[in-house]
Coordinates of C-alpha atoms and ligand atoms in Angstrom, one line a residue:
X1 CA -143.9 -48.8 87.1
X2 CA -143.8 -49.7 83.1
X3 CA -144.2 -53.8 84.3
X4 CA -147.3 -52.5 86.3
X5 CA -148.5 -50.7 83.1
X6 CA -147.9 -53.5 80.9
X7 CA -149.5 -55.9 83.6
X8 CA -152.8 -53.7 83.6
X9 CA -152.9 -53.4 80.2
X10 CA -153.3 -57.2 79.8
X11 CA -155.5 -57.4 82.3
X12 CA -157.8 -54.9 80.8
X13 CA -157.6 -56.6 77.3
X14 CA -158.7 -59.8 79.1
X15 CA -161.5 -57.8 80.7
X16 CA -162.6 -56.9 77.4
X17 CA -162.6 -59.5 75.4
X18 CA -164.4 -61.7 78.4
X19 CA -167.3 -58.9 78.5
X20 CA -167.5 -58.4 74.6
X21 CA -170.6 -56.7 74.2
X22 CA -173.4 -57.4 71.8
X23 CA -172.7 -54.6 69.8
X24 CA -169.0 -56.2 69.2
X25 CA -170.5 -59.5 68.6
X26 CA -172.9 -58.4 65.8
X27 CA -170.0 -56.0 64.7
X28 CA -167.6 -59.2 64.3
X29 CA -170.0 -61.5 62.6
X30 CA -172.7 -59.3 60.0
X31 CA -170.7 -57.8 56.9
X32 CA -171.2 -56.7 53.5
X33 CA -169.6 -60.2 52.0
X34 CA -171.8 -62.4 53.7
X35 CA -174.8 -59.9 52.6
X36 CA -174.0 -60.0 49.0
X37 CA -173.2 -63.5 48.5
X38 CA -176.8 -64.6 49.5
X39 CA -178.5 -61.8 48.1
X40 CA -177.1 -62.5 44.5
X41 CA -177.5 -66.1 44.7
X42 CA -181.2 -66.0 46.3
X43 CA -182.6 -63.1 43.7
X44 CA -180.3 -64.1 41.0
X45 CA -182.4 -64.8 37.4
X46 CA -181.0 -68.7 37.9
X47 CA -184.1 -68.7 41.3
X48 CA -186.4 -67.7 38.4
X49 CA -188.7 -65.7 41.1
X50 CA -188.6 -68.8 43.3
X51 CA -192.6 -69.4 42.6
X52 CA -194.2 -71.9 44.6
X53 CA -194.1 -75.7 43.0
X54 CA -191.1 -75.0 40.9
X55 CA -187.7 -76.9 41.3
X56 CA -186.1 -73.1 41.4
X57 CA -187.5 -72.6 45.2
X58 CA -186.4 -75.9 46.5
X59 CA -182.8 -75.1 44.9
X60 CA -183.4 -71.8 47.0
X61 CA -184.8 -74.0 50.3
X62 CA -181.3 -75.9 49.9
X63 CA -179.3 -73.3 49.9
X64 CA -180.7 -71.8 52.8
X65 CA -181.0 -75.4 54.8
X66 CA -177.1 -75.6 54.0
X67 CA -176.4 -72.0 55.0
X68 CA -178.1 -72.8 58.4
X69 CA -176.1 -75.6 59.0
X70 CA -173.0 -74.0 58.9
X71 CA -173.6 -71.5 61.0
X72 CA -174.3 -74.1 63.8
X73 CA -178.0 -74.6 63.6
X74 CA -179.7 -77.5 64.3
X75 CA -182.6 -79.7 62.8
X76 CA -185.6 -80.2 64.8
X77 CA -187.2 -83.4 66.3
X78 CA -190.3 -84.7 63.9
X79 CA -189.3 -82.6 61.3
X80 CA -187.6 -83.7 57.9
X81 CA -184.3 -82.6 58.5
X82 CA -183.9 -79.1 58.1
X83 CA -187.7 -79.2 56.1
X84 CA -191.3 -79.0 57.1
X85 CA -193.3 -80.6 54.5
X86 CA -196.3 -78.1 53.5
X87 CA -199.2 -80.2 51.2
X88 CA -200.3 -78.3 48.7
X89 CA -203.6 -78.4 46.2
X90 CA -204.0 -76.4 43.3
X91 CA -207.1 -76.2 41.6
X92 CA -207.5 -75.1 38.1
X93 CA -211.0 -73.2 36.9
X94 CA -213.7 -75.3 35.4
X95 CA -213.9 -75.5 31.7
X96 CA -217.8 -75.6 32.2
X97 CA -220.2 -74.6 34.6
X98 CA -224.1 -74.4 34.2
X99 CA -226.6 -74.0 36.9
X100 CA -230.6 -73.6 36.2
X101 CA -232.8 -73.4 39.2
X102 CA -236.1 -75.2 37.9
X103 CA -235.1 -75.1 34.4
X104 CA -234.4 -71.4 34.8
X105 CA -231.0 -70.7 34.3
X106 CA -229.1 -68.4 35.9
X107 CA -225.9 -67.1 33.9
X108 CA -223.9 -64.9 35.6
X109 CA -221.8 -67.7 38.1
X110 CA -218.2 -67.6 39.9
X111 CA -217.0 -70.6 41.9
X112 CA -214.8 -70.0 44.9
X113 CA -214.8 -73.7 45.3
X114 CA -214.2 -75.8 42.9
X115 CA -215.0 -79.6 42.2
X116 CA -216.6 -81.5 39.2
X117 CA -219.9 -82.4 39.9
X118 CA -223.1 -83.3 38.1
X119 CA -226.0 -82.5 40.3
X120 CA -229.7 -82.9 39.7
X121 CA -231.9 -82.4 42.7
X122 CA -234.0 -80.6 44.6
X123 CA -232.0 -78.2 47.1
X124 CA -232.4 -76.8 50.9
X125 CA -233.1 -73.0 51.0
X126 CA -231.4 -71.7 54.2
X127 CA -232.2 -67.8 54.3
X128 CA -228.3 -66.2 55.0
X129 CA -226.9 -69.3 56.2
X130 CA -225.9 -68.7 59.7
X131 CA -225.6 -71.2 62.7
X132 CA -229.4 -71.0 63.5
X133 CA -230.5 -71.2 59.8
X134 CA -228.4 -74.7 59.8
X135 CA -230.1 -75.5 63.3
X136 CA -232.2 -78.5 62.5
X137 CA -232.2 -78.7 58.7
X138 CA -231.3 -81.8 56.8
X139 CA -228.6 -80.9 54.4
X140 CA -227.1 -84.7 53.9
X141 CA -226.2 -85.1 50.1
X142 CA -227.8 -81.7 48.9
X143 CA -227.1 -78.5 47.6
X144 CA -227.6 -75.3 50.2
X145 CA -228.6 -71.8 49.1
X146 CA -228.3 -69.0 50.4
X147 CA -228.4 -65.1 50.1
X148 CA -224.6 -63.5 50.0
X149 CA -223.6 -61.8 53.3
X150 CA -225.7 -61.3 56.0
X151 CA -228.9 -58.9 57.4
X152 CA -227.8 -55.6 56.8
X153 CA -224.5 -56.3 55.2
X154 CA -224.6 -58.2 51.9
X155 CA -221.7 -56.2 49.6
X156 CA -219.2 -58.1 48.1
X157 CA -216.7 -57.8 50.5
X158 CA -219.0 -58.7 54.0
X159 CA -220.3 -61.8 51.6
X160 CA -216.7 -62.6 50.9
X161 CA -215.8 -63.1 54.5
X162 CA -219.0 -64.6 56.1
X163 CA -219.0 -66.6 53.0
X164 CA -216.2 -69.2 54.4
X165 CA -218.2 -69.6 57.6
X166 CA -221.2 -70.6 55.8
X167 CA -219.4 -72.8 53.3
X168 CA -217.7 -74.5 56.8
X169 CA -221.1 -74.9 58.3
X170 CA -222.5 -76.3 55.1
X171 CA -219.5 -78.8 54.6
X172 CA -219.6 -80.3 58.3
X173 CA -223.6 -80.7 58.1
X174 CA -223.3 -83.4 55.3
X175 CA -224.2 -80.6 52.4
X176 CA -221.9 -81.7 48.7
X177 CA -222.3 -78.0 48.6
X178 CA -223.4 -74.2 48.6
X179 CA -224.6 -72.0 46.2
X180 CA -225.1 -68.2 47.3
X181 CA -227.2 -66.1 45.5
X182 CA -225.4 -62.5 45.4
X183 CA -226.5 -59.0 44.7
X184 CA -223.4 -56.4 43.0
X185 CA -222.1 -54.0 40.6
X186 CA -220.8 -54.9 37.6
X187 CA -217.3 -53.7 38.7
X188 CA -217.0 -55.9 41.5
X189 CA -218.5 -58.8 39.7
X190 CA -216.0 -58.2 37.3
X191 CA -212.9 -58.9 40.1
X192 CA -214.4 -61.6 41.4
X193 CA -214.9 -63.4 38.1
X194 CA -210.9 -62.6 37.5
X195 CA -210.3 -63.4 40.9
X196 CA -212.1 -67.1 40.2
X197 CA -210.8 -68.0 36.8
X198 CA -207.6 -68.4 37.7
X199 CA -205.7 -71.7 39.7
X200 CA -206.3 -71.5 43.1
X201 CA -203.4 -72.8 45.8
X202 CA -204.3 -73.6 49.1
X203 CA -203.0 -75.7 52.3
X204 CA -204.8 -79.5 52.2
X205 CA -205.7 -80.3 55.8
X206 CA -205.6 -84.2 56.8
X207 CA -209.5 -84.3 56.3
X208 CA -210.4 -82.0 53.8
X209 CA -212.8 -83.1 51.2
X210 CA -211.5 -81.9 48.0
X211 CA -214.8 -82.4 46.2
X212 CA -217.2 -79.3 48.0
X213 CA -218.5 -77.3 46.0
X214 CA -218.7 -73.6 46.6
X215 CA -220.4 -71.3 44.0
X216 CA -221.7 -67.2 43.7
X217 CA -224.9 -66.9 41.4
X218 CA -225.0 -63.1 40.6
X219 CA -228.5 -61.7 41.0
X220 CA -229.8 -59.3 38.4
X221 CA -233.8 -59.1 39.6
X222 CA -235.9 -60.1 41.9
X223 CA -236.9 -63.1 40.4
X224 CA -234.1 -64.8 41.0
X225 CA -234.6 -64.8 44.6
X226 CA -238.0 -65.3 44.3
X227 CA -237.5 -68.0 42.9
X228 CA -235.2 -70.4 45.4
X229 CA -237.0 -69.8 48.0
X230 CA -240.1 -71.8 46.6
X231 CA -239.4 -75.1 47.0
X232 CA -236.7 -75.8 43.6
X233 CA -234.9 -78.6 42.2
X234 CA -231.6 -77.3 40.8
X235 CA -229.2 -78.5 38.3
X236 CA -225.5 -77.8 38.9
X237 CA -222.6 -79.2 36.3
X238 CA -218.6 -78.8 36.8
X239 CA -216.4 -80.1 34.3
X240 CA -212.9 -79.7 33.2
X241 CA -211.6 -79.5 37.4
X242 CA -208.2 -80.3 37.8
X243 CA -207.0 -81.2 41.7
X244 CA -203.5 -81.9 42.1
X245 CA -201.9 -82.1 45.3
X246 CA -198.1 -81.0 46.2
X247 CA -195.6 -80.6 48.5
X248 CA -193.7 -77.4 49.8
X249 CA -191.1 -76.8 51.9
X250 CA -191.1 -75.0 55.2
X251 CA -186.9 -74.6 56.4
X252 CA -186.9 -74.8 60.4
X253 CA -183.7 -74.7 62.5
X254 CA -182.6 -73.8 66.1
X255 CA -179.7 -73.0 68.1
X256 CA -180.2 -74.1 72.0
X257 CA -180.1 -70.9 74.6
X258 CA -177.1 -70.6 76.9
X259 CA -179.5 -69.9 80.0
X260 CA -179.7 -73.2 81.8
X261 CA -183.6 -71.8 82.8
X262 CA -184.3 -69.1 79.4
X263 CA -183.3 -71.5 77.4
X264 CA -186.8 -73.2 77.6
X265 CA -188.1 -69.9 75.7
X266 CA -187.4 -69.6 72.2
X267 CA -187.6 -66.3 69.9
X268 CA -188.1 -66.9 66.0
X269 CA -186.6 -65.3 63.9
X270 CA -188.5 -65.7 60.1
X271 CA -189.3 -64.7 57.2
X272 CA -190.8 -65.8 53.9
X273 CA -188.3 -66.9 51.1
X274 CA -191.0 -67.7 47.9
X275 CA -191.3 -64.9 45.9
X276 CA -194.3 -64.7 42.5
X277 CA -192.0 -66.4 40.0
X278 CA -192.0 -65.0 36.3
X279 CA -194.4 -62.8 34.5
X280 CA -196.8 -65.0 32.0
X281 CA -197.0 -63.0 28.9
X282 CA -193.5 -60.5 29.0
X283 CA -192.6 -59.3 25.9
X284 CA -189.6 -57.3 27.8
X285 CA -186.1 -58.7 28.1
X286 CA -186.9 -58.7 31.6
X287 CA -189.5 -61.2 32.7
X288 CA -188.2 -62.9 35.9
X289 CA -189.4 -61.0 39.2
X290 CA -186.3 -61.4 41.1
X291 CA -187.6 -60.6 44.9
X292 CA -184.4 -59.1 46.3
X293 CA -186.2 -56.7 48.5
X294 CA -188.9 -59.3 48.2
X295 CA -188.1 -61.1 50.3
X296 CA -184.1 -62.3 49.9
X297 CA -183.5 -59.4 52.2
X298 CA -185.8 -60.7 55.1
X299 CA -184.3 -63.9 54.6
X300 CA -180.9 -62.2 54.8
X301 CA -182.0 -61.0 58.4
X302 CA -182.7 -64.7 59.4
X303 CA -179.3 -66.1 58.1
X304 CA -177.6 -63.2 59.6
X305 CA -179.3 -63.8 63.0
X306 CA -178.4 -67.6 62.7
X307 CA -175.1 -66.8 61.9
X308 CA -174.2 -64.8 65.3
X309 CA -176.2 -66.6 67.3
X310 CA -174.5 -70.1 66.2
X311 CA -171.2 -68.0 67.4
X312 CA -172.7 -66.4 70.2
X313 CA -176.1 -67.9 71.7
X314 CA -178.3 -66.0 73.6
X315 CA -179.9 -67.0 77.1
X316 CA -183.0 -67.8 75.1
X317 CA -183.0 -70.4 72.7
X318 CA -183.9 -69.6 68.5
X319 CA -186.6 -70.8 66.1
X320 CA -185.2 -69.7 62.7
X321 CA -187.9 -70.4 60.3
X322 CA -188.3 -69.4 56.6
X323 CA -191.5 -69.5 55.1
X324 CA -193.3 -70.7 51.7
X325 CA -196.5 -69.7 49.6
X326 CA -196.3 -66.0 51.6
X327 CA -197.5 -64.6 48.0
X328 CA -200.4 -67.1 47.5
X329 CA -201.8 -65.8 50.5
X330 CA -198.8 -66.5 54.0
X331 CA -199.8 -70.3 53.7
X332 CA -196.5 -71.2 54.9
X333 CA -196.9 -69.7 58.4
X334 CA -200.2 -70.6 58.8
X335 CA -199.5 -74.0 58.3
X336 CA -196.3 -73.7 60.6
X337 CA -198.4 -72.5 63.4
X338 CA -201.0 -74.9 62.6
X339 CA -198.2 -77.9 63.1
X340 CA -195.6 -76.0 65.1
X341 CA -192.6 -78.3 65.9
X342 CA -191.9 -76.7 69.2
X343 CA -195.5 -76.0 71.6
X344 CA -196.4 -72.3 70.7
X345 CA -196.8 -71.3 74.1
X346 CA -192.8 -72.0 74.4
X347 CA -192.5 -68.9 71.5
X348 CA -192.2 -65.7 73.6
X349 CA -191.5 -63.6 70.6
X350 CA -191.7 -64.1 66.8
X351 CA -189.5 -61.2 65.0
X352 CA -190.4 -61.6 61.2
X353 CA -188.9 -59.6 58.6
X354 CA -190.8 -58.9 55.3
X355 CA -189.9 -56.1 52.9
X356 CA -191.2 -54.6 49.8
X357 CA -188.5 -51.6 49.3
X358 CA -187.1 -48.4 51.2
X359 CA -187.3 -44.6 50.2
X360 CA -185.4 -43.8 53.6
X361 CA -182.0 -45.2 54.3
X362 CA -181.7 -43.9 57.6
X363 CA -184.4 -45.9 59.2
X364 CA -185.8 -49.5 59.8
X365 CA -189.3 -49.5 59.2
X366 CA -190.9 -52.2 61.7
X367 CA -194.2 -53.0 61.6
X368 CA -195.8 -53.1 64.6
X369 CA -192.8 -51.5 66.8
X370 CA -195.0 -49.9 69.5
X371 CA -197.3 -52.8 70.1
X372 CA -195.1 -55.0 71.8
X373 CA -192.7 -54.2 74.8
X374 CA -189.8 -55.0 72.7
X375 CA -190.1 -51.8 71.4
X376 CA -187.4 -50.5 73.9
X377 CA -184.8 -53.2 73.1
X378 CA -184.7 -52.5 69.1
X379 CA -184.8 -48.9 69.4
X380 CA -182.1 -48.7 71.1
X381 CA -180.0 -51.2 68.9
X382 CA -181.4 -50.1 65.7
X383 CA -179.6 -46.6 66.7
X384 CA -176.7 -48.4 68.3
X385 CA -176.2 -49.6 64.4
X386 CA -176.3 -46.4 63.1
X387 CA -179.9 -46.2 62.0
X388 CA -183.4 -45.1 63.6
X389 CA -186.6 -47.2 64.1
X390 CA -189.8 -46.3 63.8
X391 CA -193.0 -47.5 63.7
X392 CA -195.5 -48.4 61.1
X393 CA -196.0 -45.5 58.3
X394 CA -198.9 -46.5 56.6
X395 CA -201.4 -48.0 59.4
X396 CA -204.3 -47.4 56.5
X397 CA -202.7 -50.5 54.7
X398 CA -203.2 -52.8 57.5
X399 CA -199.4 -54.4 57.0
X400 CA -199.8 -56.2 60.2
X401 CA -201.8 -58.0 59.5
X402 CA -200.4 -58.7 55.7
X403 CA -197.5 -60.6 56.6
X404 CA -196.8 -64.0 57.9
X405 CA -196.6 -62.5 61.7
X406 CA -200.4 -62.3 61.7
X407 CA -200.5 -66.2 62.5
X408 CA -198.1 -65.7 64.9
X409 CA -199.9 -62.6 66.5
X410 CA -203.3 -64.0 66.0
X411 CA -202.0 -67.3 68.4
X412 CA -200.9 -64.8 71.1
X413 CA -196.9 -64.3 70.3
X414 CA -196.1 -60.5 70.0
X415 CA -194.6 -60.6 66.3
X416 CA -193.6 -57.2 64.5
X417 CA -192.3 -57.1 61.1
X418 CA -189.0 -56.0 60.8
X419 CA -188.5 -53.8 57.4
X420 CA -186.5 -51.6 55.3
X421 CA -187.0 -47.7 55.6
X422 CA -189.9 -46.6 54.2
X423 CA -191.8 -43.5 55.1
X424 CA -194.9 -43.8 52.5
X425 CA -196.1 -46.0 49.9
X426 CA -194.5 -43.6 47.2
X427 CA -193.2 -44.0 43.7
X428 CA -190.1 -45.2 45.0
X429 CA -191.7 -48.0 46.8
X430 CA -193.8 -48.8 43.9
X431 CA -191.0 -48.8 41.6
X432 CA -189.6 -52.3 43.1
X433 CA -192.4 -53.5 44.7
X434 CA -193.6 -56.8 43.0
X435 CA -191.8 -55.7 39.5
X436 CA -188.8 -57.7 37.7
X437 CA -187.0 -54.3 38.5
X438 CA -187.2 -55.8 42.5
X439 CA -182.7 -56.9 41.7
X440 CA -179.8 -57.3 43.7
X441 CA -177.5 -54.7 41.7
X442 CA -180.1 -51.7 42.6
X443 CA -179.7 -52.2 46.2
X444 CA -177.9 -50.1 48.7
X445 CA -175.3 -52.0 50.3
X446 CA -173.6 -49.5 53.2
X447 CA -177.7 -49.3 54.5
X448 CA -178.0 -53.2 54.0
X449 CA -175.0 -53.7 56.5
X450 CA -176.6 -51.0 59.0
X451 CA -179.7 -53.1 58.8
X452 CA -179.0 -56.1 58.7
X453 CA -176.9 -55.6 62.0
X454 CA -179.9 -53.6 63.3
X455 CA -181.8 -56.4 63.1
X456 CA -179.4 -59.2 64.8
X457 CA -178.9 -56.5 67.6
X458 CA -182.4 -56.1 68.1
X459 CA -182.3 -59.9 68.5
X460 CA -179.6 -60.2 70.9
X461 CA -181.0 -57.5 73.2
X462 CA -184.3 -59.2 73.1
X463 CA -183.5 -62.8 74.0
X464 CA -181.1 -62.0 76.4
X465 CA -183.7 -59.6 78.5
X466 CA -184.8 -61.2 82.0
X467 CA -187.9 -59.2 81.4
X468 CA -190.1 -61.5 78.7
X469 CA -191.7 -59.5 75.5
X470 CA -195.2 -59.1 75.5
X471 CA -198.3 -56.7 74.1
X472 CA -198.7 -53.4 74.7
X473 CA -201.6 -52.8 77.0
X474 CA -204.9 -52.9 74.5
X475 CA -203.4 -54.4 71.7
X476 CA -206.1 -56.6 69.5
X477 CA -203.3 -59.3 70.2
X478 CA -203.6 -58.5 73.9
X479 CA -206.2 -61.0 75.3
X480 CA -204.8 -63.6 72.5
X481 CA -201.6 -63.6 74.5
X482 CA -203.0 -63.7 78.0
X483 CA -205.2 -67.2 77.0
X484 CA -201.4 -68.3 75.0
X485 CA -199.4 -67.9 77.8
X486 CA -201.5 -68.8 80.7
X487 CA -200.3 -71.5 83.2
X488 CA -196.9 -70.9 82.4
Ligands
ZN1 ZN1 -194.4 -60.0 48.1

């Protein structure tokens, strides 16, 4: 009787260690040490606010390249090592920029666009600008104006966004560039003058002509407008543009899948690691904006995913990726998805974590939770780890669609944002979020653990589902997915 006792016992230890279950795995392989250690050295004043196009961030990339690859991952084909090279151009603001239309000048001028140029002809009047008003005119070597917006909707803000379109249309039809004639308040005028005076970063494309010019003439009366759409020679001068172009860094690994058929499916795991650098003009002791919350913990959730995963694959293969340039407008992403190493259609899932703070540490805030039918799977390991998920607080904000998951989402992969706790956009939230308070030695480190587990739960449940992620019936995303996915 005690040898038959003994005997089952060992065979139920074997049982149990054979069928460890997620919840041990994460258990065995996410704690506070591990946490810490990158948290202090990603948001430590040494990263100086990893800022785009300083040597800080690329220490920061190295470190999280090196982390990768001890925890098993691999580099991927057509990549540079561990890196995606991102180009970079910034663009600083003129020095000086005059425009007279017929000797008339007008004075009030913002350029979205910039480029030195010295232009002195006539130029094409094209109404608003859209695909008809193109339709047939010869714009080859001039100047196109419009009016700002379009019938019915020419505020700031509708001219702002039909505004790219138009500059697009103008570029491919030959045009050197495109001046829109724009009616506002002084107060928005104001913002957009700020919002063009300072340097502008953006993604270079293979083909991109850097020397388009795209510029906002303010109208104050009629004449104005009157007046270009006679038939006017114009005179347009940009001096003092400086283009420099740069290099970022993308950091891309993956573990294989353990499913000899799942493994062809991948799920990412990402999150952007740049954060905005140091403040300019601080007279404080404090001038370096850390970014612990923002965004060393997200990138905490990647490496901690990596980690158990490289111990423990899933059926479905991983995409860990961590992005650049989030803060000058989630360039990273969009150029990963732009040039994806593996075919997007191979993605089924995209779980990106992006935080700005918590004011709740019993939950995990994700963004997006009930629009994809992964909602299931990370509820039920979010509480499995001792916390509770819900959904988006704030929908008003539009964080969806504020993170790098939008490019993601917008290609047809369901992609929520995975985040700390937050019930409102309070004074808690706004006590961290983008200041040089944002530091490792405020954070909560019991929640951390529970979250950080949630999260690599989450993932284990999800890529080791027979049942593949997808949108929630009438999701925007919805129809982006079926198109994605089709022929699969
Ligand atoms: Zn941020």
């Amino acid at each position: 009787m005690k040898y038959f006792i003994i005997i089952t016992l060992v065979l139920i230890a074997q049982t149990t260690k054979a069928q460890e279950t997620d919840l041990e795995m994460v258990l065995s392989t996410v704690n506070k040490h591990d946490i810490q250690d990158h948290i202090y050295f990603l948001a430590s004043d040494e990263m100086r606010g990893r800022a785009l196009g300083t040597p800080e961030i690329d220490v920061a990339a190295d470190y999280i390249a090196t982390t990768l690859k001890e925890y098993g991952a691999q580099p991927l084909n057509g990549l540079s090592g561990y890196f995606q090279e991102v180009p970079f151009s910034n663009v600083s603001p003129a020095s000086k920029v005059e425009l007279s239309f017929n000797q008339t000048s007008a004075d009030q001028i913002a350029v979205l666009e910039a480029a030195n140029i010295d232009y002195s002809n006539t130029v094409l009047y094209l109404n608003y600008g859209s695909v008809e008003d193109f339709e047939g005119a010869d714009v080859k070597g001039k100047l196109v104006v419009v009016k700002g917006g379009s019938e019915g909707a020419s505020d700031l803000r509708s001219a702002f966004f039909v505004g790219r379109n138009k500059r697009q249309l103008a570029h491919t039809n030959g045009a050197v560039g495109l001046i829109e004639i724009i009616n506002t308040d002084d107060q928005s005028w104001g913002f957009l003058r700020n919002f063009t005076s300072t340097d502008k970063i953006s993604l270079v494309g293979p083909n991109d002509d850097q020397t388009f010019v795209h510029v906002w003439a303010r109208q104050q009366d009629q004449e104005l407008m009157e007046l270009v759409q006679e038939q006017v020679t114009a005179e347009l001068t940009i001096e003092g543009v400086q283009n420099t172009n740069f290099k970022g860094k993308n950091v891309v690994a993956m573990i294989p899948g353990s499913d000899p058929k799942l493994k062809d499916e991948f799920v990412i795991y990402s999150a952007h690691y740049d954060h905005v650098g140091v403040a300019k003009n601080a007279g404080g002791a404090d001038s370096i904006y850390n970014g612990a919350r923002d965004n060393a913990v997200g990138v905490v959730t990647v490496l901690s995913a990596a980690k158990n995963l490289g111990k423990y694959p899933t059926q479905r293969s991983a995409l860990f990726i961590l992005f650049t340039a989030e803060e000058k407008g989630l360039l990273g992403s969009e150029y990963y998805v732009s040039n994806p190493a593996v075919p997007l259609n191979r993605m089924v899932f995209c779980f990106n974590s992006d935080n700005g703070g918590y004011n709740d540490t019993s939950l995990a805030t994700i963004i997006g939770l009930n629009r994809t039918t992964a909602n299931k799977d990370i509820v039920k390991a979010v509480e499995a780890s001792g916390l509770k998920a819900i959904d988006d607080p704030a929908p008003e904000q539009n964080l969806f669609d504020r993170s790098d998951n939008v490019h993601f989402a917008a290609a047809g992969i369901p992609a929520p944002t995975y985040g700390l706790g937050f019930t409102a956009f309070d004074a808690e939230i706004a006590k961290y979020y983008h200041q040089v308070t944002d530091n490792p030695d405020n954070l909560d480190y019991d929640y951390l653990l529970k979250f950080f587990r949630s999260y690599v739960l989450s993932a284990r449940y999800i890529a080791n589902n027979p049942q593949k992620p997808f949108w929630s019936e009438g999701d925007k995303y919805y129809e982006a997915g079926l198109l994605l996915y089709q022929g699969n």
